[in-house]
Amino acid sequence: MLVTMKSTELIDKLVTIADGNIDLVQEAIRVCAEGGSGADLKKVVEYIVSNRHAARAKQVA
């Protein structure tokens, strides 16, 4: 499944996984995007999970 910023319900779920960090979700989609069509959902979720703690630390600092 491809992720784009147009799928609102999916973005909301990704933001939940990202502990409320929409910037991390946007970054994940950009980093994982292949061409202009979107990003693979599995790769986006993996990116968010592996980077959410570091992103949270940036928000607090």
CSV table of N, CA, C and O in Angstrom, one decimal:
chain,number,residue,atom,x,y,z
A,1,MET,N,0.8,-1.2,0.0
A,1,MET,CA,0.0,0.0,0.0
A,1,MET,C,0.9,1.2,0.0
A,1,MET,O,1.8,1.3,0.8
A,2,LEU,N,0.5,2.2,-0.8
A,2,LEU,CA,1.3,3.4,-0.9
A,2,LEU,C,0.7,4.5,0.0
A,2,LEU,O,-0.5,4.6,0.1
A,3,VAL,N,1.5,5.3,0.6
A,3,VAL,CA,1.1,6.3,1.5
A,3,VAL,C,1.3,7.6,0.9
A,3,VAL,O,2.4,7.9,0.4
A,4,THR,N,0.3,8.5,0.9
A,4,THR,CA,0.4,9.9,0.4
A,4,THR,C,-0.2,10.7,1.5
A,4,THR,O,-0.9,10.3,2.4
A,5,MET,N,0.1,12.0,1.5
A,5,MET,CA,-0.5,12.9,2.4
A,5,MET,C,-2.0,13.2,2.2
A,5,MET,O,-2.6,13.9,2.9
A,6,LYS,N,-2.6,12.5,1.2
A,6,LYS,CA,-4.0,12.7,0.9
A,6,LYS,C,-4.9,11.7,1.7
A,6,LYS,O,-6.1,12.0,1.7
A,7,SER,N,-4.4,10.7,2.2
A,7,SER,CA,-5.2,9.7,2.9
A,7,SER,C,-5.3,10.1,4.4
A,7,SER,O,-4.5,9.6,5.2
A,8,THR,N,-6.2,10.9,4.7
A,8,THR,CA,-6.4,11.5,6.1
A,8,THR,C,-6.5,10.5,7.2
A,8,THR,O,-5.8,10.6,8.2
A,9,GLU,N,-7.3,9.5,7.0
A,9,GLU,CA,-7.5,8.5,8.0
A,9,GLU,C,-6.2,7.7,8.3
A,9,GLU,O,-5.8,7.5,9.5
A,10,LEU,N,-5.5,7.4,7.3
A,10,LEU,CA,-4.2,6.7,7.4
A,10,LEU,C,-3.2,7.6,8.1
A,10,LEU,O,-2.4,7.2,9.0
A,11,ILE,N,-3.1,8.9,7.7
A,11,ILE,CA,-2.2,9.8,8.3
A,11,ILE,C,-2.5,9.9,9.8
A,11,ILE,O,-1.6,9.9,10.6
A,12,ASP,N,-3.8,10.0,10.2
A,12,ASP,CA,-4.1,10.1,11.6
A,12,ASP,C,-3.6,8.9,12.4
A,12,ASP,O,-3.1,9.0,13.5
A,13,LYS,N,-3.7,7.7,11.8
A,13,LYS,CA,-3.2,6.5,12.4
A,13,LYS,C,-1.6,6.5,12.5
A,13,LYS,O,-1.1,6.1,13.6
A,14,LEU,N,-1.0,7.0,11.5
A,14,LEU,CA,0.5,7.1,11.5
A,14,LEU,C,0.9,8.1,12.6
A,14,LEU,O,1.9,7.9,13.3
A,15,VAL,N,0.2,9.2,12.7
A,15,VAL,CA,0.5,10.2,13.8
A,15,VAL,C,0.4,9.6,15.2
A,15,VAL,O,1.2,9.8,16.1
A,16,THR,N,-0.6,8.7,15.4
A,16,THR,CA,-0.7,8.0,16.6
A,16,THR,C,0.5,7.1,16.9
A,16,THR,O,1.0,7.1,18.0
A,17,ILE,N,0.9,6.4,15.9
A,17,ILE,CA,2.1,5.6,16.0
A,17,ILE,C,3.3,6.4,16.3
A,17,ILE,O,4.2,6.0,17.1
A,18,ALA,N,3.4,7.7,15.8
A,18,ALA,CA,4.5,8.6,16.0
A,18,ALA,C,4.3,9.4,17.2
A,18,ALA,O,5.0,10.4,17.4
A,19,ASP,N,3.5,9.0,18.1
A,19,ASP,CA,3.3,9.7,19.4
A,19,ASP,C,2.9,11.1,19.2
A,19,ASP,O,3.3,12.0,19.9
A,20,GLY,N,2.0,11.3,18.2
A,20,GLY,CA,1.5,12.7,18.0
A,20,GLY,C,2.4,13.6,17.1
A,20,GLY,O,2.1,14.8,17.0
A,21,ASN,N,3.5,13.1,16.6
A,21,ASN,CA,4.5,13.9,15.9
A,21,ASN,C,4.2,13.9,14.4
A,21,ASN,O,4.7,13.0,13.7
A,22,ILE,N,3.4,14.9,13.9
A,22,ILE,CA,3.1,14.9,12.5
A,22,ILE,C,4.4,15.2,11.7
A,22,ILE,O,4.5,14.7,10.5
A,23,ASP,N,5.3,15.9,12.2
A,23,ASP,CA,6.6,16.2,11.5
A,23,ASP,C,7.3,14.9,11.2
A,23,ASP,O,7.9,14.7,10.1
A,24,LEU,N,7.3,14.0,12.2
A,24,LEU,CA,8.0,12.7,11.9
A,24,LEU,C,7.3,11.9,10.9
A,24,LEU,O,7.9,11.2,10.0
A,25,VAL,N,6.0,12.0,10.8
A,25,VAL,CA,5.2,11.3,9.8
A,25,VAL,C,5.5,11.8,8.4
A,25,VAL,O,5.8,11.1,7.5
A,26,GLN,N,5.5,13.1,8.3
A,26,GLN,CA,5.9,13.8,7.0
A,26,GLN,C,7.3,13.4,6.6
A,26,GLN,O,7.5,13.1,5.4
A,27,GLU,N,8.2,13.4,7.5
A,27,GLU,CA,9.6,13.0,7.2
A,27,GLU,C,9.7,11.6,6.7
A,27,GLU,O,10.4,11.3,5.8
A,28,ALA,N,9.0,10.7,7.4
A,28,ALA,CA,9.0,9.3,7.1
A,28,ALA,C,8.4,9.1,5.6
A,28,ALA,O,9.0,8.3,4.9
A,29,ILE,N,7.4,9.8,5.3
A,29,ILE,CA,6.8,9.7,4.0
A,29,ILE,C,7.8,10.2,2.9
A,29,ILE,O,8.0,9.5,1.9
A,30,ARG,N,8.4,11.3,3.2
A,30,ARG,CA,9.4,11.9,2.3
A,30,ARG,C,10.5,10.9,2.1
A,30,ARG,O,11.0,10.7,0.9
A,31,VAL,N,11.1,10.4,3.2
A,31,VAL,CA,12.3,9.6,3.1
A,31,VAL,C,11.9,8.2,2.4
A,31,VAL,O,12.8,7.7,1.6
A,32,CYS,N,10.8,7.7,2.6
A,32,CYS,CA,10.4,6.4,2.1
A,32,CYS,C,9.7,6.5,0.7
A,32,CYS,O,9.5,5.4,0.1
A,33,ALA,N,9.5,7.7,0.2
A,33,ALA,CA,8.8,7.8,-1.1
A,33,ALA,C,9.7,7.3,-2.2
A,33,ALA,O,10.9,7.6,-2.2
A,34,GLU,N,9.0,6.7,-3.1
A,34,GLU,CA,9.7,6.2,-4.3
A,34,GLU,C,9.1,6.8,-5.5
A,34,GLU,O,8.0,6.5,-5.9
A,35,GLY,N,9.8,7.8,-6.1
A,35,GLY,CA,9.2,8.6,-7.1
A,35,GLY,C,8.1,9.5,-6.6
A,35,GLY,O,8.2,9.9,-5.4
A,36,GLY,N,7.2,9.9,-7.4
A,36,GLY,CA,6.2,10.9,-6.9
A,36,GLY,C,4.9,10.2,-6.5
A,36,GLY,O,3.9,10.9,-6.2
A,37,SER,N,4.8,8.9,-6.5
A,37,SER,CA,3.6,8.2,-6.3
A,37,SER,C,3.2,8.0,-4.8
A,37,SER,O,2.1,7.8,-4.5
A,38,GLY,N,4.2,8.0,-3.9
A,38,GLY,CA,3.9,7.7,-2.5
A,38,GLY,C,5.0,6.8,-1.9
A,38,GLY,O,6.0,6.5,-2.6
A,39,ALA,N,4.7,6.4,-0.7
A,39,ALA,CA,5.7,5.6,0.0
A,39,ALA,C,5.1,4.3,0.5
A,39,ALA,O,3.9,4.3,0.8
A,40,ASP,N,5.9,3.3,0.6
A,40,ASP,CA,5.4,2.0,1.0
A,40,ASP,C,5.0,2.0,2.5
A,40,ASP,O,5.8,2.5,3.3
A,41,LEU,N,3.8,1.6,2.9
A,41,LEU,CA,3.3,1.7,4.2
A,41,LEU,C,4.2,1.0,5.2
A,41,LEU,O,4.5,1.6,6.3
A,42,LYS,N,4.7,-0.2,4.9
A,42,LYS,CA,5.5,-0.9,5.8
A,42,LYS,C,6.8,-0.1,6.1
A,42,LYS,O,7.2,0.0,7.3
A,43,LYS,N,7.4,0.5,5.1
A,43,LYS,CA,8.6,1.2,5.3
A,43,LYS,C,8.4,2.5,6.1
A,43,LYS,O,9.2,2.9,6.9
A,44,VAL,N,7.2,3.1,5.9
A,44,VAL,CA,6.9,4.3,6.6
A,44,VAL,C,6.7,4.0,8.1
A,44,VAL,O,7.3,4.7,9.0
A,45,VAL,N,6.0,2.9,8.4
A,45,VAL,CA,5.8,2.5,9.8
A,45,VAL,C,7.1,2.1,10.5
A,45,VAL,O,7.4,2.6,11.6
A,46,GLU,N,8.0,1.4,9.8
A,46,GLU,CA,9.3,1.0,10.3
A,46,GLU,C,10.1,2.3,10.6
A,46,GLU,O,10.8,2.3,11.6
A,47,TYR,N,10.1,3.2,9.7
A,47,TYR,CA,10.9,4.5,9.9
A,47,TYR,C,10.4,5.2,11.1
A,47,TYR,O,11.2,5.7,11.9
A,48,ILE,N,9.1,5.3,11.3
A,48,ILE,CA,8.5,6.0,12.4
A,48,ILE,C,8.9,5.3,13.7
A,48,ILE,O,9.3,6.0,14.7
A,49,VAL,N,8.7,4.0,13.8
A,49,VAL,CA,9.0,3.3,15.0
A,49,VAL,C,10.5,3.4,15.3
A,49,VAL,O,10.8,3.6,16.5
A,50,SER,N,11.4,3.3,14.4
A,50,SER,CA,12.8,3.4,14.7
A,50,SER,C,13.3,4.8,15.0
A,50,SER,O,14.3,5.0,15.6
A,51,ASN,N,12.5,5.8,14.7
A,51,ASN,CA,12.9,7.2,14.9
A,51,ASN,C,12.1,8.0,15.9
A,51,ASN,O,12.4,9.2,16.1
A,52,ARG,N,11.0,7.4,16.4
A,52,ARG,CA,10.1,8.2,17.2
A,52,ARG,C,10.7,8.6,18.6
A,52,ARG,O,10.4,9.7,19.1
A,53,HIS,N,11.6,7.8,19.1
A,53,HIS,CA,12.3,8.2,20.4
A,53,HIS,C,13.2,9.4,20.2
A,53,HIS,O,13.2,10.3,21.0
A,54,ALA,N,14.0,9.3,19.1
A,54,ALA,CA,14.9,10.5,18.8
A,54,ALA,C,14.1,11.7,18.5
A,54,ALA,O,14.5,12.8,18.9
A,55,ALA,N,13.0,11.6,17.8
A,55,ALA,CA,12.2,12.7,17.4
A,55,ALA,C,11.5,13.3,18.7
A,55,ALA,O,11.4,14.5,18.8
A,56,ARG,N,11.1,12.5,19.6
A,56,ARG,CA,10.5,12.9,20.9
A,56,ARG,C,11.6,13.7,21.7
A,56,ARG,O,11.2,14.8,22.3
A,57,ALA,N,12.8,13.3,21.7
A,57,ALA,CA,13.9,14.0,22.4
A,57,ALA,C,14.1,15.3,21.8
A,57,ALA,O,14.3,16.3,22.5
A,58,LYS,N,14.0,15.5,20.5
A,58,LYS,CA,14.1,16.8,19.8
A,58,LYS,C,13.0,17.7,20.2
A,58,LYS,O,13.2,18.9,20.4
A,59,GLN,N,11.8,17.2,20.3
A,59,GLN,CA,10.6,18.0,20.7
A,59,GLN,C,10.8,18.6,22.1
A,59,GLN,O,10.4,19.7,22.4
A,60,VAL,N,11.3,17.8,23.0
A,60,VAL,CA,11.5,18.2,24.4
A,60,VAL,C,12.6,19.2,24.5
A,60,VAL,O,12.5,20.2,25.3
A,61,ALA,N,13.6,19.1,23.8
A,61,ALA,CA,14.8,20.0,23.9
A,61,ALA,C,14.5,21.4,23.5
A,61,ALA,O,13.7,21.9,23.0
